[in-house]
PDB file of C-alpha atoms in Angstrom:
ATOM      1  CA  MET A 104      11.244   5.131 -20.625  1.00  0.00           C
ATOM      2  CA  ARG A 105      11.750   1.493 -19.679  1.00  0.00           C
ATOM      3  CA  TYR A 106      13.004   0.190 -16.338  1.00  0.00           C
ATOM      4  CA  THR A 107      14.605  -3.024 -15.194  1.00  0.00           C
ATOM      5  CA  ILE A 108      13.290  -4.878 -12.181  1.00  0.00           C
ATOM      6  CA  LYS A 109      16.280  -3.639 -10.182  1.00  0.00           C
ATOM      7  CA  GLU A 110      15.530  -0.008 -11.094  1.00  0.00           C
ATOM      8  CA  VAL A 111      11.851  -0.360 -10.193  1.00  0.00           C
ATOM      9  CA  SER A 112      12.786  -2.074  -6.952  1.00  0.00           C
ATOM     10  CA  ARG A 113      14.989   0.883  -5.981  1.00  0.00           C
ATOM     11  CA  LEU A 114      12.553   3.499  -7.282  1.00  0.00           C
ATOM     12  CA  LEU A 115       9.567   2.179  -5.336  1.00  0.00           C
ATOM     13  CA  ASN A 116      11.400   0.488  -2.466  1.00  0.00           C
ATOM     14  CA  ILE A 117       9.754  -2.840  -3.291  1.00  0.00           C
ATOM     15  CA  PRO A 118      11.885  -5.998  -3.204  1.00  0.00           C
ATOM     16  CA  ALA A 119      12.469  -7.587  -6.606  1.00  0.00           C
ATOM     17  CA  THR A 120      11.023 -10.823  -5.213  1.00  0.00           C
ATOM     18  CA  THR A 121       7.765  -8.994  -4.506  1.00  0.00           C
ATOM     19  CA  LEU A 122       7.714  -7.557  -8.023  1.00  0.00           C
ATOM     20  CA  ARG A 123       8.178 -11.050  -9.450  1.00  0.00           C
ATOM     21  CA  TYR A 124       5.390 -12.316  -7.195  1.00  0.00           C
ATOM     22  CA  TYR A 125       3.030  -9.570  -8.394  1.00  0.00           C
ATOM     23  CA  ASP A 126       3.814 -10.532 -11.974  1.00  0.00           C
ATOM     24  CA  ARG A 127       3.189 -14.253 -11.320  1.00  0.00           C
ATOM     25  CA  GLU A 128      -0.093 -13.386  -9.592  1.00  0.00           C
ATOM     26  CA  GLY A 129      -1.305 -11.504 -12.657  1.00  0.00           C
ATOM     27  CA  LEU A 130      -1.223  -8.050 -11.082  1.00  0.00           C
ATOM     28  CA  LEU A 131       0.828  -6.615 -13.953  1.00  0.00           C
ATOM     29  CA  PRO A 132      -1.079  -7.780 -17.022  1.00  0.00           C
ATOM     30  CA  PHE A 133       0.670  -5.419 -19.451  1.00  0.00           C
ATOM     31  CA  LEU A 134       4.244  -6.116 -18.332  1.00  0.00           C
ATOM     32  CA  ASP A 135       6.613  -6.653 -21.273  1.00  0.00           C
ATOM     33  CA  ARG A 136       9.645  -8.858 -21.439  1.00  0.00           C
ATOM     34  CA  ARG A 137      12.818  -8.248 -23.324  1.00  0.00           C
ATOM     35  CA  GLU A 138      14.166 -10.793 -25.809  1.00  0.00           C
ATOM     36  CA  SER A 139      16.321 -12.092 -22.974  1.00  0.00           C
ATOM     37  CA  GLY A 140      13.176 -12.831 -20.942  1.00  0.00           C
ATOM     38  CA  TYR A 141      13.847 -10.107 -18.386  1.00  0.00           C
ATOM     39  CA  ARG A 142      10.918  -8.007 -17.272  1.00  0.00           C
ATOM     40  CA  SER A 143      10.754  -4.515 -18.732  1.00  0.00           C
ATOM     41  CA  PHE A 144       8.685  -1.950 -16.840  1.00  0.00           C
ATOM     42  CA  SER A 145       7.049   1.082 -18.459  1.00  0.00           C
ATOM     43  CA  GLU A 146       5.967   4.300 -16.741  1.00  0.00           C
ATOM     44  CA  ASP A 147       2.426   2.860 -16.720  1.00  0.00           C
ATOM     45  CA  ASP A 148       3.686  -0.303 -15.004  1.00  0.00           C
ATOM     46  CA  VAL A 149       5.358   1.826 -12.352  1.00  0.00           C
ATOM     47  CA  ALA A 150       2.097   3.748 -11.833  1.00  0.00           C
ATOM     48  CA  MET A 151       0.230   0.430 -11.545  1.00  0.00           C
ATOM     49  CA  LEU A 152       2.738  -0.780  -8.959  1.00  0.00           C
ATOM     50  CA  GLN A 153       2.186   2.386  -6.962  1.00  0.00           C
ATOM     51  CA  MET A 154      -1.563   1.698  -7.046  1.00  0.00           C
ATOM     52  CA  ILE A 155      -0.998  -1.925  -6.045  1.00  0.00           C
ATOM     53  CA  GLU A 156       1.089  -0.801  -3.080  1.00  0.00           C
ATOM     54  CA  CYS A 157      -1.585   1.739  -2.162  1.00  0.00           C
ATOM     55  CA  LEU A 158      -4.324  -0.902  -2.231  1.00  0.00           C
ATOM     56  CA  LYS A 159      -2.117  -3.364  -0.369  1.00  0.00           C
ATOM     57  CA  SER A 160      -1.507  -0.800   2.378  1.00  0.00           C
ATOM     58  CA  THR A 161      -5.272  -0.660   2.964  1.00  0.00           C
ATOM     59  CA  GLY A 162      -5.272  -4.361   3.764  1.00  0.00           C
ATOM     60  CA  MET A 163      -6.778  -5.382   0.435  1.00  0.00           C
ATOM     61  CA  SER A 164      -6.160  -9.017  -0.451  1.00  0.00           C
ATOM     62  CA  ILE A 165      -4.101 -10.039  -3.471  1.00  0.00           C
ATOM     63  CA  ARG A 166      -7.268 -11.648  -4.867  1.00  0.00           C
ATOM     64  CA  ASP A 167      -9.138  -8.317  -4.701  1.00  0.00           C
ATOM     65  CA  ILE A 168      -6.163  -6.407  -6.096  1.00  0.00           C
ATOM     66  CA  ARG A 169      -6.036  -8.879  -8.988  1.00  0.00           C
ATOM     67  CA  GLN A 170      -9.757  -8.291  -9.586  1.00  0.00           C
ATOM     68  CA  TYR A 171      -9.195  -4.532  -9.594  1.00  0.00           C
ATOM     69  CA  MET A 172      -6.339  -4.897 -12.079  1.00  0.00           C
ATOM     70  CA  ASP A 173      -8.501  -7.103 -14.294  1.00  0.00           C
ATOM     71  CA  TRP A 174     -11.156  -4.395 -14.264  1.00  0.00           C
ATOM     72  CA  VAL A 175      -8.541  -1.787 -15.185  1.00  0.00           C
ATOM     73  CA  ARG A 176      -7.506  -3.946 -18.117  1.00  0.00           C
ATOM     74  CA  GLN A 177     -11.142  -4.227 -19.233  1.00  0.00           C
ATOM     75  CA  GLY A 178     -11.415  -0.453 -19.457  1.00  0.00           C
ATOM     76  CA  GLU A 179     -14.249   2.000 -18.935  1.00  0.00           C
ATOM     77  CA  ALA A 180     -16.936  -0.689 -18.853  1.00  0.00           C
ATOM     78  CA  THR A 181     -15.769  -1.559 -15.323  1.00  0.00           C
ATOM     79  CA  LEU A 182     -15.627   1.948 -13.861  1.00  0.00           C
ATOM     80  CA  ARG A 183     -18.665   1.298 -11.653  1.00  0.00           C
ATOM     81  CA  GLU A 184     -17.107  -1.863 -10.173  1.00  0.00           C
ATOM     82  CA  ARG A 185     -13.757  -0.148  -9.591  1.00  0.00           C
ATOM     83  CA  HIS A 186     -15.474   2.807  -7.951  1.00  0.00           C
ATOM     84  CA  ARG A 187     -17.462   0.518  -5.654  1.00  0.00           C
ATOM     85  CA  LEU A 188     -14.344  -1.412  -4.641  1.00  0.00           C
ATOM     86  CA  LEU A 189     -12.385   1.778  -3.980  1.00  0.00           C
ATOM     87  CA  GLN A 190     -15.255   3.185  -1.914  1.00  0.00           C
ATOM     88  CA  GLU A 191     -15.235   0.008   0.187  1.00  0.00           C
ATOM     89  CA  ARG A 192     -11.484   0.366   0.723  1.00  0.00           C
ATOM     90  CA  ARG A 193     -11.955   4.030   1.596  1.00  0.00           C
ATOM     91  CA  ARG A 194     -14.443   3.096   4.322  1.00  0.00           C
ATOM     92  CA  ALA A 195     -12.049   0.433   5.629  1.00  0.00           C
ATOM     93  CA  VAL A 196      -9.234   3.005   5.771  1.00  0.00           C
ATOM     94  CA  GLU A 197     -11.494   5.437   7.632  1.00  0.00           C
ATOM     95  CA  VAL A 198     -12.138   2.721  10.233  1.00  0.00           C
ATOM     96  CA  GLN A 199      -8.386   2.031  10.479  1.00  0.00           C
ATOM     97  CA  ILE A 200      -7.721   5.745  10.952  1.00  0.00           C
ATOM     98  CA  ALA A 201     -10.330   5.973  13.720  1.00  0.00           C
ATOM     99  CA  GLU A 202      -8.791   2.939  15.438  1.00  0.00           C
ATOM    100  CA  LEU A 203      -5.298   4.427  15.148  1.00  0.00           C
ATOM    101  CA  GLN A 204      -6.533   7.754  16.505  1.00  0.00           C
ATOM    102  CA  GLU A 205      -7.811   5.902  19.581  1.00  0.00           C
ATOM    103  CA  VAL A 206      -4.450   4.145  19.924  1.00  0.00           C
ATOM    104  CA  LEU A 207      -2.689   7.507  19.636  1.00  0.00           C
ATOM    105  CA  ARG A 208      -5.012   9.014  22.263  1.00  0.00           C
ATOM    106  CA  ARG A 209      -4.149   6.197  24.680  1.00  0.00           C
ATOM    107  CA  ILE A 210      -0.426   6.560  24.011  1.00  0.00           C
ATOM    108  CA  ASP A 211      -0.634  10.333  24.516  1.00  0.00           C
ATOM    109  CA  HIS A 212      -2.463   9.810  27.806  1.00  0.00           C
ATOM    110  CA  THR A 213       0.133   7.297  28.989  1.00  0.00           C
ATOM    111  CA  CYS A 214       2.945   9.656  27.962  1.00  0.00           C
ATOM    112  CA  TRP A 215       1.271  12.429  29.919  1.00  0.00           C
ATOM    113  CA  ASP A 216       1.062  10.124  32.961  1.00  0.00           C
ATOM    114  CA  CYS A 217       4.777   9.299  32.588  1.00  0.00           C
ATOM    115  CA  GLU A 218       5.715  12.973  32.248  1.00  0.00           C
ATOM    116  CA  ALA A 219       3.694  13.866  35.339  1.00  0.00           C
ATOM    117  CA  ALA A 220       5.365  11.050  37.296  1.00  0.00           C
ATOM    118  CA  LEU A 221       8.813  12.174  36.111  1.00  0.00           C
ATOM    119  CA  MET A 222       8.100  15.761  37.157  1.00  0.00           C
ATOM    120  CA  LYS A 223       6.906  14.578  40.564  1.00  0.00           C
ATOM    121  CA  GLN A 224      10.032  12.425  40.871  1.00  0.00           C
ATOM    122  CA  ALA A 225      12.238  15.428  40.043  1.00  0.00           C
ATOM    123  CA  ILE A 226      10.438  17.594  42.569  1.00  0.00           C
ATOM    124  CA  ASP A 227      10.686  14.934  45.278  1.00  0.00           C
ATOM    125  CA  ARG A 228      14.451  14.674  44.734  1.00  0.00           C
ATOM    126  CA  ARG A 229      15.083  18.375  45.314  1.00  0.00           C
ATOM    127  CA  PRO A 230      16.982  19.126  48.489  1.00  0.00           C
TER     128      PRO A 230
END
């Protein structure tokens, strides 16, 4: 099945401008164009976009995502490099998770303080 840029934009909740940017940056090396010049996305392109969004959400730079996509295009000979890069991203995500868990702990503690103060306030207002 083939998709238009509008369909992919809706499907993945990615603005069409971002999809065009990814294409210009070389992140979609296999992307076809119709005779009219419009981009035509395959199921594989959609899967690649999902991977790009995944990598982007880890904080990976466009430069590194482009490198990863180049390695994908080169095939099995680059499996070791891809694995290394993904392991690095995994460690970075683990650090982000630990940092967010600390943020959540602080928020929970502050919420508990607020709840205790509200309960005290309610008790103090009783006749």
